[in-house]
């Protein structure tokens, strides 16, 4: 007897696979990777906060964005959140992170519960040029009020210039 649970799981796996393929997730990491490592000044583009965020505290990151690279594996930090991801030979990259509970076991620090950055490394151009990262930042936020948790997602284009 098919209860439909298997089809939902397969659909979820398919959806996840498609979203990973869209950001280069199915492609293997690079062996000749672009030099993404460094400290970057982060600038988010303008945008409106979705109406679903009404009643949710939304704090956008200020940076800097710190990135370390070991072959294709990326680690980093943005506003106290640890990030992990992958670099690709095309110059594309992805980084994701989840906020953890505070060291005393209390509520997480202010800011998003989770973030993702996906984009492309742009090499320095000409004399005095500076490498940069360009792409999209996504933050998932939550606030609890009267026992009810409200969640919303905010996206912004970003440019991060190596400092």
mmCIF file of C-alpha atoms in Angstrom:
data_model
loop_
_atom_site.group_PDB
_atom_site.id
_atom_site.type_symbol
_atom_site.label_atom_id
_atom_site.label_comp_id
_atom_site.label_asym_id
_atom_site.label_seq_id
_atom_site.Cartn_x
_atom_site.Cartn_y
_atom_site.Cartn_z
ATOM 1 C CA UNK A 1 0.000 0.000 0.000
ATOM 2 C CA UNK A 2 1.366 3.434 -0.943
ATOM 3 C CA UNK A 3 0.580 6.115 1.630
ATOM 4 C CA UNK A 4 2.127 8.887 -0.415
ATOM 5 C CA UNK A 5 4.989 9.381 2.020
ATOM 6 C CA UNK A 6 7.527 7.859 -0.359
ATOM 7 C CA UNK A 7 6.469 10.107 -3.224
ATOM 8 C CA UNK A 8 6.808 13.186 -1.022
ATOM 9 C CA UNK A 9 10.292 12.182 0.079
ATOM 10 C CA UNK A 10 11.370 11.488 -3.495
ATOM 11 C CA UNK A 11 9.958 14.832 -4.569
ATOM 12 C CA UNK A 12 11.838 16.543 -1.739
ATOM 13 C CA UNK A 13 15.073 14.839 -2.757
ATOM 14 C CA UNK A 14 14.463 15.814 -6.389
ATOM 15 C CA UNK A 15 13.784 19.428 -5.407
ATOM 16 C CA UNK A 16 16.957 19.533 -3.290
ATOM 17 C CA UNK A 17 18.974 17.997 -6.132
ATOM 18 C CA UNK A 18 17.636 20.541 -8.617
ATOM 19 C CA UNK A 19 18.418 23.445 -6.307
ATOM 20 C CA UNK A 20 21.957 22.174 -5.744
ATOM 21 C CA UNK A 21 22.461 21.764 -9.487
ATOM 22 C CA UNK A 22 21.354 25.359 -10.014
ATOM 23 C CA UNK A 23 24.219 26.595 -7.822
ATOM 24 C CA UNK A 24 26.838 24.182 -9.089
ATOM 25 C CA UNK A 25 26.191 21.675 -6.290
ATOM 26 C CA UNK A 26 26.312 18.617 -8.559
ATOM 27 C CA UNK A 27 29.593 19.675 -10.125
ATOM 28 C CA UNK A 28 32.655 18.457 -8.260
ATOM 29 C CA UNK A 29 34.658 21.012 -6.322
ATOM 30 C CA UNK A 30 37.687 22.397 -8.098
ATOM 31 C CA UNK A 31 41.283 21.228 -8.030
ATOM 32 C CA UNK A 32 42.491 24.497 -9.639
ATOM 33 C CA UNK A 33 40.362 26.856 -7.572
ATOM 34 C CA UNK A 34 40.153 30.629 -7.775
ATOM 35 C CA UNK A 35 41.847 32.402 -4.821
ATOM 36 C CA UNK A 36 38.655 33.134 -2.864
ATOM 37 C CA UNK A 37 40.382 33.241 0.520
ATOM 38 C CA UNK A 38 40.588 36.586 2.246
ATOM 39 C CA UNK A 39 38.700 39.203 4.204
ATOM 40 C CA UNK A 40 36.020 41.091 2.308
ATOM 41 C CA UNK A 41 34.059 44.238 3.019
ATOM 42 C CA UNK A 42 30.395 43.314 2.513
ATOM 43 C CA UNK A 43 27.861 45.585 0.824
ATOM 44 C CA UNK A 44 24.268 44.392 0.484
ATOM 45 C CA UNK A 45 22.104 45.784 -2.280
ATOM 46 C CA UNK A 46 18.842 47.505 -1.558
ATOM 47 C CA UNK A 47 15.566 45.686 -1.345
ATOM 48 C CA UNK A 48 12.348 45.607 0.564
ATOM 49 C CA UNK A 49 11.702 43.385 3.536
ATOM 50 C CA UNK A 50 8.905 40.914 2.743
ATOM 51 C CA UNK A 51 5.555 41.445 4.475
ATOM 52 C CA UNK A 52 5.989 37.979 6.027
ATOM 53 C CA UNK A 53 8.718 39.566 8.191
ATOM 54 C CA UNK A 54 6.246 41.833 9.985
ATOM 55 C CA UNK A 55 6.799 41.185 13.692
ATOM 56 C CA UNK A 56 10.152 39.481 13.058
ATOM 57 C CA UNK A 57 13.395 41.193 14.005
ATOM 58 C CA UNK A 58 15.475 41.397 10.822
ATOM 59 C CA UNK A 59 19.130 42.346 11.275
ATOM 60 C CA UNK A 60 21.134 42.413 8.054
ATOM 61 C CA UNK A 61 24.842 41.489 8.192
ATOM 62 C CA UNK A 62 27.477 44.188 8.247
ATOM 63 C CA UNK A 63 30.579 42.082 7.726
ATOM 64 C CA UNK A 64 33.355 41.672 7.149
ATOM 65 C CA UNK A 65 33.050 38.337 5.358
ATOM 66 C CA UNK A 66 36.037 36.125 6.091
ATOM 67 C CA UNK A 67 36.757 33.198 3.763
ATOM 68 C CA UNK A 68 39.370 30.450 4.042
ATOM 69 C CA UNK A 69 39.959 27.849 1.330
ATOM 70 C CA UNK A 70 41.560 24.419 1.371
ATOM 71 C CA UNK A 71 41.378 23.094 -2.195
ATOM 72 C CA UNK A 72 37.638 23.368 -2.989
ATOM 73 C CA UNK A 73 36.431 23.372 0.637
ATOM 74 C CA UNK A 74 35.495 26.793 1.965
ATOM 75 C CA UNK A 75 35.051 27.888 5.557
ATOM 76 C CA UNK A 76 34.364 31.349 6.772
ATOM 77 C CA UNK A 77 32.606 33.675 9.124
ATOM 78 C CA UNK A 78 30.082 36.473 8.788
ATOM 79 C CA UNK A 79 28.926 38.455 11.812
ATOM 80 C CA UNK A 80 29.852 35.623 14.179
ATOM 81 C CA UNK A 81 28.227 32.850 12.140
ATOM 82 C CA UNK A 82 30.450 30.000 10.929
ATOM 83 C CA UNK A 83 30.101 29.225 7.229
ATOM 84 C CA UNK A 84 30.981 26.157 5.144
ATOM 85 C CA UNK A 85 30.839 25.670 1.409
ATOM 86 C CA UNK A 86 32.439 24.806 -1.883
ATOM 87 C CA UNK A 87 34.435 26.595 -4.578
ATOM 88 C CA UNK A 88 34.156 25.617 -8.241
ATOM 89 C CA UNK A 89 36.643 26.020 -11.092
ATOM 90 C CA UNK A 90 34.135 28.304 -12.856
ATOM 91 C CA UNK A 91 34.641 30.846 -10.075
ATOM 92 C CA UNK A 92 31.234 30.076 -8.562
ATOM 93 C CA UNK A 93 30.990 29.387 -4.839
ATOM 94 C CA UNK A 94 28.438 28.655 -2.158
ATOM 95 C CA UNK A 95 28.583 29.185 1.603
ATOM 96 C CA UNK A 96 25.966 28.262 4.212
ATOM 97 C CA UNK A 97 25.763 28.652 7.970
ATOM 98 C CA UNK A 98 23.426 28.097 10.903
ATOM 99 C CA UNK A 99 23.394 30.094 14.106
ATOM 100 C CA UNK A 100 24.009 28.000 17.197
ATOM 101 C CA UNK A 101 22.741 28.544 20.712
ATOM 102 C CA UNK A 102 24.718 30.888 22.878
ATOM 103 C CA UNK A 103 27.467 29.257 24.975
ATOM 104 C CA UNK A 104 25.279 29.404 28.100
ATOM 105 C CA UNK A 105 22.566 27.386 26.322
ATOM 106 C CA UNK A 106 20.238 30.358 25.981
ATOM 107 C CA UNK A 107 18.780 31.906 22.890
ATOM 108 C CA UNK A 108 20.881 32.455 19.790
ATOM 109 C CA UNK A 109 22.577 35.792 19.261
ATOM 110 C CA UNK A 110 20.772 38.443 17.239
ATOM 111 C CA UNK A 111 20.656 37.956 13.489
ATOM 112 C CA UNK A 112 19.456 35.280 11.111
ATOM 113 C CA UNK A 113 19.010 31.642 12.105
ATOM 114 C CA UNK A 114 20.692 30.585 8.882
ATOM 115 C CA UNK A 115 22.295 32.195 5.857
ATOM 116 C CA UNK A 116 23.492 31.256 2.434
ATOM 117 C CA UNK A 117 25.698 33.138 0.038
ATOM 118 C CA UNK A 118 26.006 32.015 -3.532
ATOM 119 C CA UNK A 119 27.913 33.854 -6.163
ATOM 120 C CA UNK A 120 31.023 34.231 -8.234
ATOM 121 C CA UNK A 121 34.609 35.279 -7.651
ATOM 122 C CA UNK A 122 35.635 38.228 -9.871
ATOM 123 C CA UNK A 123 39.397 38.580 -10.298
ATOM 124 C CA UNK A 124 41.117 41.948 -9.974
ATOM 125 C CA UNK A 125 41.189 43.885 -13.220
ATOM 126 C CA UNK A 126 43.992 46.238 -14.273
ATOM 127 C CA UNK A 127 46.577 47.925 -12.106
ATOM 128 C CA UNK A 128 45.261 48.499 -8.619
ATOM 129 C CA UNK A 129 42.172 46.346 -9.174
ATOM 130 C CA UNK A 130 40.782 44.443 -6.220
ATOM 131 C CA UNK A 131 39.168 40.978 -6.331
ATOM 132 C CA UNK A 132 35.530 40.781 -5.271
ATOM 133 C CA UNK A 133 32.691 38.372 -4.724
ATOM 134 C CA UNK A 134 29.268 39.041 -6.231
ATOM 135 C CA UNK A 135 26.073 37.119 -5.709
ATOM 136 C CA UNK A 136 23.013 36.698 -3.532
ATOM 137 C CA UNK A 137 22.741 36.621 0.245
ATOM 138 C CA UNK A 138 19.748 34.842 1.853
ATOM 139 C CA UNK A 139 18.940 35.104 5.549
ATOM 140 C CA UNK A 140 16.270 33.113 7.386
ATOM 141 C CA UNK A 141 14.910 34.884 10.456
ATOM 142 C CA UNK A 142 12.607 33.914 13.318
ATOM 143 C CA UNK A 143 11.066 35.662 16.305
ATOM 144 C CA UNK A 144 8.956 34.216 19.093
ATOM 145 C CA UNK A 145 6.106 36.218 20.544
ATOM 146 C CA UNK A 146 3.455 34.850 22.904
ATOM 147 C CA UNK A 147 4.696 31.326 22.221
ATOM 148 C CA UNK A 148 4.255 31.687 18.458
ATOM 149 C CA UNK A 149 7.250 31.489 16.163
ATOM 150 C CA UNK A 150 7.168 33.698 13.078
ATOM 151 C CA UNK A 151 9.651 33.021 10.283
ATOM 152 C CA UNK A 152 10.665 34.851 7.147
ATOM 153 C CA UNK A 153 13.404 34.920 4.528
ATOM 154 C CA UNK A 154 15.192 37.993 3.204
ATOM 155 C CA UNK A 155 17.348 38.063 0.085
ATOM 156 C CA UNK A 156 19.700 40.757 -1.124
ATOM 157 C CA UNK A 157 22.281 40.976 -3.874
ATOM 158 C CA UNK A 158 25.758 41.511 -2.471
ATOM 159 C CA UNK A 159 29.198 42.675 -3.477
ATOM 160 C CA UNK A 160 32.149 41.890 -1.237
ATOM 161 C CA UNK A 161 35.450 43.600 -2.006
ATOM 162 C CA UNK A 162 38.702 42.098 -0.727
ATOM 163 C CA UNK A 163 40.252 44.300 1.941
#
